Coordinates of C-alpha atoms in Angstrom, one line a residue:
Chain S
X1 CA 7.7 12.3 -33.2
X2 CA 5.0 9.6 -33.1
X3 CA 1.5 10.5 -31.9
X4 CA 0.5 8.9 -28.7
X5 CA -1.7 6.5 -30.6
X6 CA 1.0 5.5 -33.0
X7 CA 3.5 5.2 -30.1
X8 CA 1.1 3.0 -28.2
X9 CA 0.2 0.8 -31.1
X10 CA 3.9 0.1 -31.9
X11 CA 4.9 -0.5 -28.4
X12 CA 1.9 -2.4 -27.1
X13 CA 2.6 -6.1 -26.8
X14 CA 0.3 -8.9 -26.0
X15 CA -0.1 -9.7 -22.3
X16 CA -1.3 -13.3 -22.5
X17 CA 2.1 -14.7 -23.3
X18 CA 3.6 -12.9 -20.4
X19 CA 0.8 -14.0 -18.1
X20 CA 1.5 -17.5 -19.1
X21 CA 5.1 -17.1 -18.4
X22 CA 4.3 -15.7 -14.9
X23 CA 2.0 -18.6 -14.2
X24 CA 4.6 -21.1 -15.3
X25 CA 7.1 -19.4 -13.0
X26 CA 4.6 -19.5 -10.2
X27 CA 3.9 -23.2 -10.9
X28 CA 7.5 -24.1 -10.9
X29 CA 8.0 -22.2 -7.6
X30 CA 5.0 -24.1 -6.2
X31 CA 6.3 -27.4 -7.3
X32 CA 9.7 -26.7 -5.8
X33 CA 8.0 -25.5 -2.7
X34 CA 6.1 -28.8 -2.4
X35 CA 9.2 -30.8 -2.9
X36 CA 11.1 -28.8 -0.3
X37 CA 8.3 -27.4 1.8
X38 CA 10.5 -27.1 4.8
X39 CA 12.8 -24.6 3.1
X40 CA 10.5 -22.5 1.0
X41 CA 7.4 -20.6 2.1
X42 CA 5.0 -19.9 -0.7
X43 CA 2.4 -17.1 -0.7
X44 CA -0.1 -16.0 -3.2
X45 CA -2.2 -12.9 -3.3
X46 CA -4.9 -11.4 -5.4
X47 CA -6.5 -8.0 -5.1
X48 CA -8.2 -4.9 -6.4
X49 CA -7.0 -1.3 -6.4
X50 CA -8.3 2.1 -7.3
X51 CA -6.2 5.2 -7.7
X52 CA -7.8 8.6 -8.2
X53 CA -4.8 10.3 -9.7
X54 CA -2.8 7.8 -11.8
X55 CA -1.3 10.7 -13.8
X56 CA 0.1 12.3 -10.7
X57 CA -1.4 15.6 -12.0
X58 CA -2.0 18.8 -10.2
X59 CA -5.0 20.0 -12.1
X60 CA -8.3 18.2 -12.2
X61 CA -8.5 18.3 -16.0
X62 CA -5.3 16.2 -16.2
X63 CA -6.2 13.7 -13.6
X64 CA -7.0 10.1 -14.6
X65 CA -8.5 7.5 -12.3
X66 CA -8.9 3.8 -12.7
X67 CA -9.1 0.5 -11.0
X68 CA -6.9 -2.5 -11.4
X69 CA -6.8 -6.2 -10.5
X70 CA -3.6 -7.8 -9.5
X71 CA -2.2 -11.2 -8.5
X72 CA 1.2 -12.2 -7.2
X73 CA 3.1 -15.2 -6.0
X74 CA 6.1 -15.2 -3.7
X75 CA 8.5 -18.0 -2.8
X76 CA 10.7 -17.2 0.1
X77 CA 13.5 -19.2 1.8
X78 CA 14.2 -18.3 5.4
X79 CA 17.5 -19.4 6.8
X80 CA 18.3 -18.8 10.5
X81 CA 22.0 -18.9 11.3
X82 CA 21.5 -18.6 15.0
X83 CA 18.7 -17.4 17.2
X84 CA 19.7 -13.8 16.4
X85 CA 20.7 -13.8 12.8
X86 CA 18.8 -14.9 9.7
X87 CA 18.6 -14.2 6.0
X88 CA 15.5 -14.4 3.8
X89 CA 15.7 -14.9 0.0
X90 CA 12.5 -14.3 -2.0
X91 CA 11.4 -14.5 -5.6
X92 CA 8.2 -12.9 -6.7
X93 CA 6.0 -12.4 -9.7
X94 CA 3.2 -10.0 -10.1
X95 CA 0.6 -9.3 -12.7
X96 CA -1.6 -6.2 -12.8
X97 CA -4.3 -5.3 -15.2
X98 CA -5.9 -1.8 -15.4
X99 CA -9.6 -1.4 -16.2
X100 CA -9.2 1.6 -18.5
X101 CA -5.6 2.4 -19.3
X102 CA -4.3 -0.9 -20.5
X103 CA -0.9 0.6 -21.2
X104 CA -0.4 0.6 -17.4
X105 CA -1.0 -3.1 -17.1
X106 CA 2.2 -4.8 -16.1
X107 CA 4.1 -7.9 -15.1
X108 CA 6.8 -7.8 -12.5
X109 CA 9.4 -10.3 -11.6
X110 CA 11.7 -9.6 -8.7
X111 CA 14.0 -11.0 -6.2
X112 CA 15.2 -9.9 -2.8
X113 CA 17.6 -10.7 -0.1
X114 CA 17.4 -9.5 3.5
X115 CA 19.5 -9.9 6.6
X116 CA 17.8 -9.6 10.0
X117 CA 19.4 -9.3 13.4
X118 CA 17.6 -9.6 16.7
X119 CA 19.2 -7.9 19.7
X120 CA 18.4 -10.5 22.3
X121 CA 16.0 -13.3 23.1
X122 CA 12.2 -13.2 22.9
X123 CA 9.4 -11.7 20.9
X124 CA 10.0 -8.3 22.3
X125 CA 13.7 -8.1 21.5
X126 CA 14.5 -5.2 19.1
X127 CA 15.6 -6.0 15.6
X128 CA 17.2 -4.5 12.6
X129 CA 17.2 -5.6 9.0
X130 CA 18.9 -4.7 5.7
X131 CA 17.4 -5.7 2.4
X132 CA 18.0 -5.3 -1.3
X133 CA 15.3 -5.9 -3.9
X134 CA 15.7 -5.9 -7.7
X135 CA 12.8 -6.2 -10.0
X136 CA 12.0 -5.9 -13.7
X137 CA 8.7 -4.1 -14.4
X138 CA 7.4 -4.9 -17.8
X139 CA 4.5 -2.5 -18.8
X140 CA 2.3 -3.1 -21.7
X141 CA 3.2 0.4 -22.9
X142 CA 7.0 0.4 -22.9
X143 CA 7.4 4.0 -21.6
X144 CA 7.2 2.8 -18.0
X145 CA 9.1 -0.5 -18.4
X146 CA 12.1 -0.4 -16.2
X147 CA 14.4 -2.1 -13.8
X148 CA 14.0 -1.1 -10.1
X149 CA 16.4 -1.3 -7.2
X150 CA 15.3 -0.8 -3.6
X151 CA 17.8 -0.8 -0.7
X152 CA 16.4 -0.5 2.8
X153 CA 17.5 -0.5 6.4
X154 CA 14.9 -0.9 9.1
X155 CA 14.7 -1.3 12.8
X156 CA 11.8 -2.2 15.0
X157 CA 10.4 -3.7 18.1
X158 CA 7.4 -5.5 19.4
X159 CA 5.7 -4.3 22.6
X160 CA 3.6 -7.2 23.9
X161 CA 1.4 -9.3 21.8
X162 CA -0.6 -6.4 20.4
X163 CA 1.8 -3.5 19.5
X164 CA 4.7 -3.4 17.2
X165 CA 6.5 -0.5 15.5
X166 CA 9.3 0.0 13.0
X167 CA 11.2 2.7 11.2
X168 CA 13.2 2.5 8.0
X169 CA 15.3 4.4 5.6
X170 CA 15.6 3.5 1.9
X171 CA 17.2 4.4 -1.4
X172 CA 15.5 3.5 -4.6
X173 CA 16.4 3.7 -8.2
X174 CA 14.4 3.1 -11.3
X175 CA 16.4 2.6 -14.5
X176 CA 14.5 3.5 -17.7
X177 CA 15.6 4.4 -21.2
X178 CA 12.4 4.1 -23.2
X179 CA 11.2 7.7 -23.3
X180 CA 12.0 9.6 -26.4
X181 CA 13.3 13.2 -26.2
X182 CA 10.7 15.6 -27.6
X183 CA 12.5 18.8 -26.6
X184 CA 16.0 19.3 -27.9
X185 CA 18.5 19.1 -25.1
X186 CA 16.0 17.7 -22.6
X187 CA 16.1 14.0 -21.8
X188 CA 13.0 11.9 -22.6
X189 CA 13.8 9.3 -19.9
X190 CA 11.1 10.5 -17.5
X191 CA 11.0 7.2 -15.6
X192 CA 14.7 7.2 -14.9
X193 CA 14.2 8.1 -11.3
X194 CA 16.1 8.1 -8.0
X195 CA 15.0 8.9 -4.5
X196 CA 15.5 8.3 -0.8
X197 CA 13.1 8.4 2.1
X198 CA 12.3 7.5 5.6
X199 CA 9.1 6.0 7.1
X200 CA 7.7 4.9 10.4
X201 CA 5.1 2.2 10.9
X202 CA 3.0 1.1 13.9
X203 CA 0.8 -1.9 14.2
X204 CA -1.9 -2.9 16.7
X205 CA -3.6 -6.3 17.0
X206 CA -7.1 -5.3 18.2
X207 CA -8.1 -9.0 18.3
X208 CA -6.7 -12.2 17.1
X209 CA -8.4 -11.5 13.8
X210 CA -8.1 -7.7 13.3
X211 CA -4.7 -6.0 12.9
X212 CA -4.5 -2.3 12.2
X213 CA -1.4 -0.7 10.7
X214 CA -0.5 2.9 10.2
X215 CA 2.4 4.1 8.2
X216 CA 3.8 7.6 7.4
X217 CA 6.8 8.5 5.3
X218 CA 8.7 11.3 3.5
X219 CA 10.6 10.8 0.3
X220 CA 12.9 13.2 -1.5
X221 CA 13.8 12.6 -5.1
X222 CA 12.6 12.3 -8.6
X223 CA 8.9 11.9 -9.3
X224 CA 6.8 11.7 -12.4
X225 CA 3.8 13.8 -13.3
X226 CA 1.7 13.8 -16.4
X227 CA -0.1 16.9 -17.5
X228 CA -0.8 19.3 -20.3
X229 CA 1.9 21.7 -21.3
X230 CA 2.5 24.5 -19.0
X231 CA 5.5 26.8 -18.3
X232 CA 5.9 26.0 -14.6
X233 CA 6.1 22.3 -15.1
X234 CA 8.4 22.8 -18.1
X235 CA 10.7 24.9 -16.0
X236 CA 10.7 22.4 -13.1
X237 CA 11.2 19.3 -15.1
X238 CA 14.4 17.5 -16.0
X239 CA 12.9 15.2 -18.6
X240 CA 9.9 15.3 -20.8
X241 CA 8.3 12.9 -23.2
X242 CA 5.0 11.8 -24.8
X243 CA 2.8 9.7 -22.5
X244 CA 0.6 7.7 -24.8
X245 CA -1.0 5.6 -22.1
X246 CA -3.9 8.0 -21.6
X247 CA -5.0 8.3 -25.2
X248 CA -4.8 12.1 -25.0
X249 CA -2.2 13.8 -27.3
X250 CA -2.2 16.8 -25.0
X251 CA -0.7 14.9 -22.1
X252 CA 3.0 14.7 -21.5
X253 CA 5.1 13.0 -18.9
X254 CA 7.5 15.1 -16.9
X255 CA 10.2 14.2 -14.4
X256 CA 10.4 16.5 -11.5
X257 CA 12.4 16.8 -8.3
X258 CA 10.0 16.7 -5.4
X259 CA 9.2 15.8 -1.8
X260 CA 6.4 13.3 -1.2
X261 CA 4.6 12.9 2.1
X262 CA 2.7 9.6 2.4
X263 CA 0.3 8.1 4.9
X264 CA -1.3 4.7 4.8
X265 CA -3.8 2.9 7.0
X266 CA -4.5 -0.8 6.7
X267 CA -7.0 -3.0 8.4
X268 CA -6.1 -6.7 8.1
X269 CA -8.5 -9.5 8.9
X270 CA -6.9 -12.9 9.6
X271 CA -9.2 -15.5 8.0
X272 CA -7.0 -18.1 9.6
X273 CA -3.3 -18.6 10.4
X274 CA -2.5 -18.8 6.7
X275 CA -4.8 -16.2 5.1
X276 CA -5.7 -12.6 5.5
X277 CA -7.8 -10.0 3.9
X278 CA -6.3 -6.5 3.9
X279 CA -8.1 -3.2 3.1
X280 CA -5.7 -0.3 2.7
X281 CA -6.0 3.4 2.1
X282 CA -3.0 5.4 0.9
X283 CA -2.6 9.2 0.7
X284 CA 0.2 11.0 -1.0
X285 CA 1.1 14.6 -1.3
X286 CA 4.0 15.6 -3.6
X287 CA 5.5 19.1 -3.7
X288 CA 7.9 20.2 -6.4
X289 CA 9.5 23.4 -7.6
X290 CA 7.5 26.2 -9.2
X291 CA 4.7 25.7 -6.7
X292 CA 3.7 22.4 -8.3
X293 CA 1.9 19.8 -6.1
X294 CA -0.3 16.9 -6.6
X295 CA -2.3 14.6 -4.3
X296 CA -3.1 10.9 -4.7
X297 CA -5.6 8.7 -3.0
X298 CA -5.6 5.0 -3.5
X299 CA -7.4 2.1 -1.9
X300 CA -6.4 -1.6 -2.1
X301 CA -8.2 -4.8 -1.2
X302 CA -5.9 -7.8 -1.1
X303 CA -6.4 -11.4 -0.1
X304 CA -3.2 -13.2 0.8
X305 CA -2.7 -16.9 1.4
X306 CA 0.5 -18.4 2.7
X307 CA 0.9 -22.1 2.0
Chain E
X1 CA 4.4 -76.6 49.5
X2 CA 6.1 -76.5 46.2
X3 CA 7.8 -73.3 45.2
X4 CA 5.4 -72.9 42.2
X5 CA 2.4 -73.1 44.5
X6 CA 4.0 -70.4 46.7
X7 CA 4.5 -68.2 43.7
X8 CA 1.0 -68.7 42.5
X9 CA -0.5 -67.9 45.9
X10 CA 1.6 -64.7 46.1
X11 CA 0.4 -63.6 42.6
X12 CA -3.2 -64.2 43.6
X13 CA -2.8 -62.2 46.7
X14 CA -1.2 -59.3 44.8
X15 CA -4.0 -59.5 42.2
X16 CA -6.6 -59.4 44.9
X17 CA -4.9 -56.6 46.8
X18 CA -4.6 -54.2 43.9
X19 CA -8.4 -53.6 43.4
X20 CA -8.7 -53.3 47.2
X21 CA -6.0 -50.6 47.2
X22 CA -7.9 -48.8 44.3
X23 CA -11.2 -49.1 46.1
X24 CA -9.7 -47.3 49.1
X25 CA -8.9 -44.2 47.0
X26 CA -11.2 -41.6 45.7
X27 CA -11.9 -39.6 42.6
X28 CA -12.8 -36.0 42.1
X29 CA -14.5 -34.9 38.9
X30 CA -14.0 -31.3 38.0
X31 CA -15.9 -29.2 35.6
X32 CA -14.6 -25.8 34.5
X33 CA -16.7 -23.3 32.6
X34 CA -16.5 -19.6 31.8
X35 CA -18.9 -16.9 33.0
X36 CA -21.2 -17.7 30.0
X37 CA -21.3 -21.4 30.9
X38 CA -19.0 -22.4 28.0
X39 CA -16.7 -25.3 28.8
X40 CA -13.1 -24.3 29.3
X41 CA -10.5 -26.6 27.8
X42 CA -6.9 -26.8 28.7
X43 CA -7.5 -25.6 32.3
X44 CA -5.1 -27.1 34.8
X45 CA -6.8 -28.6 37.9
X46 CA -4.6 -29.3 41.0
X47 CA -5.6 -30.9 44.3
X48 CA -3.5 -30.4 47.3
X49 CA -4.2 -32.2 50.6
X50 CA -5.8 -29.7 53.0
X51 CA -4.1 -31.1 56.0
X52 CA -0.5 -31.8 54.9
X53 CA 1.9 -32.5 52.1
X54 CA 1.0 -34.6 49.2
X55 CA 1.9 -38.3 49.0
X56 CA 5.7 -38.5 49.0
X57 CA 7.7 -40.7 46.7
X58 CA 5.8 -40.0 43.5
X59 CA 8.3 -40.3 40.8
X60 CA 7.9 -37.8 38.0
X61 CA 7.5 -39.3 34.5
X62 CA 9.4 -37.9 31.6
X63 CA 7.1 -35.6 29.5
X64 CA 7.3 -34.0 26.1
X65 CA 6.2 -30.8 24.5
X66 CA 6.4 -31.2 20.7
X67 CA 6.7 -28.5 18.1
X68 CA 4.4 -29.4 15.2
X69 CA 3.6 -27.0 12.3
X70 CA 5.4 -24.2 14.2
X71 CA 3.2 -24.5 17.3
X72 CA 3.7 -26.1 20.7
X73 CA 1.8 -29.3 21.2
X74 CA 0.2 -29.6 23.7
X75 CA -0.2 -25.9 24.2
X76 CA -0.6 -26.5 28.0
X77 CA 1.4 -29.3 29.6
X78 CA 1.1 -30.2 33.3
X79 CA 4.0 -31.9 35.1
X80 CA 5.0 -32.7 38.6
X81 CA 7.8 -30.7 40.0
X82 CA 11.1 -32.3 39.2
X83 CA 9.9 -33.7 35.8
X84 CA 12.3 -33.7 32.9
X85 CA 10.6 -32.4 29.8
X86 CA 11.9 -32.8 26.2
X87 CA 11.0 -30.5 23.4
X88 CA 11.2 -32.6 20.2
X89 CA 11.1 -30.5 17.0
X90 CA 8.9 -32.4 14.6
X91 CA 9.1 -29.5 12.0
X92 CA 11.7 -29.4 9.2
X93 CA 12.6 -25.9 10.3
X94 CA 14.7 -25.2 13.3
X95 CA 13.3 -23.8 16.6
X96 CA 14.9 -22.0 19.5
X97 CA 12.7 -22.6 22.6
X98 CA 13.1 -20.4 25.6
X99 CA 11.4 -19.2 28.8
X100 CA 11.9 -16.1 30.9
X101 CA 9.5 -17.4 33.6
X102 CA 10.9 -17.3 37.2
X103 CA 9.8 -20.9 37.7
X104 CA 12.3 -21.9 35.0
X105 CA 14.5 -19.7 32.9
X106 CA 16.1 -21.7 30.0
X107 CA 17.1 -21.5 26.4
X108 CA 17.5 -24.3 23.9
X109 CA 19.8 -23.0 21.2
X110 CA 18.6 -23.3 17.6
X111 CA 18.0 -27.0 17.0
X112 CA 16.4 -29.7 15.0
X113 CA 15.4 -33.1 16.3
X114 CA 15.3 -33.9 20.0
X115 CA 17.3 -31.7 22.4
X116 CA 18.4 -32.5 25.9
X117 CA 15.5 -32.6 28.5
X118 CA 14.9 -29.6 30.7
X119 CA 14.1 -30.4 34.3
X120 CA 11.3 -28.3 35.8
X121 CA 12.4 -28.1 39.4
X122 CA 10.2 -25.3 40.8
X123 CA 6.4 -25.1 41.0
X124 CA 4.8 -22.4 38.9
X125 CA 3.8 -21.5 35.4
X126 CA 6.5 -21.5 32.7
X127 CA 5.7 -19.6 29.5
X128 CA 7.4 -21.0 26.4
X129 CA 8.4 -19.1 23.3
X130 CA 10.3 -19.7 20.1
X131 CA 12.9 -17.0 19.2
X132 CA 12.4 -17.8 15.5
X133 CA 8.6 -17.9 15.4
X134 CA 7.3 -15.2 17.7
X135 CA 3.7 -16.4 17.5
X136 CA 4.6 -19.7 19.1
X137 CA 3.5 -19.8 22.8
X138 CA 3.1 -22.7 25.1
X139 CA 2.8 -23.3 28.9
X140 CA 4.3 -25.8 31.3
X141 CA 2.4 -25.8 34.6
X142 CA 4.7 -27.3 37.2
X143 CA 2.6 -28.7 40.1
X144 CA 3.8 -29.2 43.6
X145 CA 1.1 -31.9 44.0
X146 CA 1.0 -35.2 42.2
X147 CA -2.8 -34.8 41.9
X148 CA -3.5 -32.9 38.8
X149 CA -5.3 -33.1 35.5
X150 CA -6.2 -31.0 32.5
X151 CA -9.7 -30.3 31.2
X152 CA -10.8 -31.7 27.9
X153 CA -12.9 -30.0 25.3
X154 CA -16.0 -30.5 27.5
X155 CA -14.3 -28.7 30.3
X156 CA -14.0 -31.8 32.4
X157 CA -11.1 -33.4 34.2
X158 CA -10.8 -36.3 36.5
X159 CA -8.5 -36.4 39.5
X160 CA -8.2 -40.0 40.3
X161 CA -6.7 -42.3 42.9
X162 CA -6.6 -39.8 45.6
X163 CA -6.2 -41.0 49.2
X164 CA -9.5 -40.1 51.0
X165 CA -9.1 -36.8 52.8
X166 CA -10.0 -33.2 52.2
X167 CA -8.3 -31.4 49.3
X168 CA -7.9 -27.8 48.3
X169 CA -8.7 -27.8 44.6
X170 CA -7.7 -24.9 42.4
X171 CA -7.8 -24.1 38.7
X172 CA -5.3 -22.3 36.4
X173 CA -5.7 -21.3 32.7
X174 CA -3.6 -19.1 30.5
X175 CA -6.4 -16.6 30.2
X176 CA -7.5 -16.7 33.8
X177 CA -8.5 -13.1 34.7
X178 CA -7.8 -13.4 38.5
X179 CA -5.1 -15.2 40.3
X180 CA -5.1 -19.0 40.6
X181 CA -5.5 -18.7 44.4
X182 CA -8.9 -17.1 43.9
X183 CA -10.3 -20.3 42.6
X184 CA -9.5 -22.4 45.7
X185 CA -12.2 -24.8 46.9
X186 CA -12.1 -27.4 49.6
X187 CA -13.4 -30.8 48.5
X188 CA -13.9 -33.9 50.6
X189 CA -12.8 -36.9 48.7
X190 CA -14.1 -40.1 50.2
X191 CA -14.2 -43.7 49.0
X192 CA -18.0 -43.8 49.4
X193 CA -18.7 -41.6 46.4
X194 CA -17.1 -39.6 43.7
X195 CA -16.9 -35.9 44.4
X196 CA -18.0 -33.5 41.8
X197 CA -16.9 -29.9 41.8
X198 CA -17.6 -27.2 39.4
X199 CA -15.7 -24.0 38.8
X200 CA -16.8 -20.9 37.0
X201 CA -13.9 -18.7 36.0
X202 CA -13.5 -15.3 34.3
X203 CA -11.2 -15.4 31.3
X204 CA -9.4 -12.5 29.7
X205 CA -9.6 -12.2 25.9
X206 CA -6.5 -13.8 24.4
X207 CA -4.7 -11.8 21.7
X208 CA -1.8 -13.8 20.3
X209 CA 1.0 -12.5 18.2
X210 CA -0.3 -12.7 14.6
X211 CA 0.8 -15.6 12.5
X212 CA -1.3 -14.8 9.5
X213 CA 0.3 -12.9 6.6
X214 CA 0.9 -9.3 7.7
X215 CA -0.4 -6.3 5.8
X216 CA 1.7 -6.0 2.7
X217 CA 4.0 -3.1 2.1
X218 CA 3.5 -1.1 -1.0
X219 CA 5.3 1.8 -2.5
X220 CA 6.1 3.3 -5.8
X221 CA 7.3 6.6 -7.2

């Protein structure tokens, strides 16, 4: 069994080449968007984030916190079939670099398709949508590298110019086969996860510039937690492996079955019709078997510009 | 007298008569400001004769409301009742223009280019929307009187060529806090001098449906 350091050193790959690839992809998308501006909407975003419990750990001694910078580009094609029905195809690329735990730095390329139906005419007509997103998340430390699938159904309505609300259900799957088994008979694929959830969201435009958004959700399914060895987490887990990202040989990654309650608040400032600056706070509480639970707090600051 | 001389004489008489006819009419200059004294642009100013109906026989001109960069242009259009208005789509994406307003309910199914004109046959305010781009909002003010104008960026509008008489002048704006009728003022328009009238109106804050990128959705395991 390799030590975390050895594991990390063999698995770590250089990011610059991947960043260049992402930039090239973004440039191509931008060029295509310029050539066919009518059909493609381009957006770019850059931001900062801070998470106080990246390890998803219960005990303070196991918690690791860090900040990250990120940038992403999205090219989306919107096709209305009628006034009521439309589809949206989107391609996106994202790069994220962490300040302390470089193994968490990642590049993501993804694509999505969504269908939307509006039940009537006007801004206040209720709507529903179904979407499917697939992405490949390439982490600098391979343990978390995986392919993700997210299927979602959502319905919502606007109430005047200032209020809107929506609710959704989703199923998500993360396919991973990088983790090595370290306990005979127990899988090492900790990041091979599945789950489903529901969420509700409400938005309020306080002014033409400020938009406030609140979201709450519940998710049931597999979660990951990194901690030192303990009997409760061992009994509750369905997969265990080394987690070399943290540089601590005493930390192991576990896959658990749990329920996660989330809440998020966002204040978004519209700089103009094409740009916004968002500040978000997200809270998460996950409960698993054996009395295990962990709490996460994260903040995000993101600037988004749509071309 | 030769026919050419008759024709020249007639032309001369017409040319002389035209300025005389103009000189017999009056102008009203209107200034609209909000409660802080700031000029109000895009305010509709309408003058209705105080003692009877407006001049009959005014033929409405065809008007347009463009869609440019996913916005209505102009945002406020004033037309005489009975005016056909076309809604050319100058964007490369399709629009679906509609209105639920009692003065004119209509829907132009998803289209590109220039659709068939819509005739605005009842006075009132018609609020426009696009079913594809919810933030798009525009207004067609349908006037029962041919004497109307729209204020410029300085909050000024000129009602010109009015037959001399008393007029009831009123103001409408999309953000007007009180009803349009509360702004009524009687103004005497005479050929001796240009009448100036100033309005101070209270405006509601305008909150539009957001067009800027919405707060991003995040989520992970």
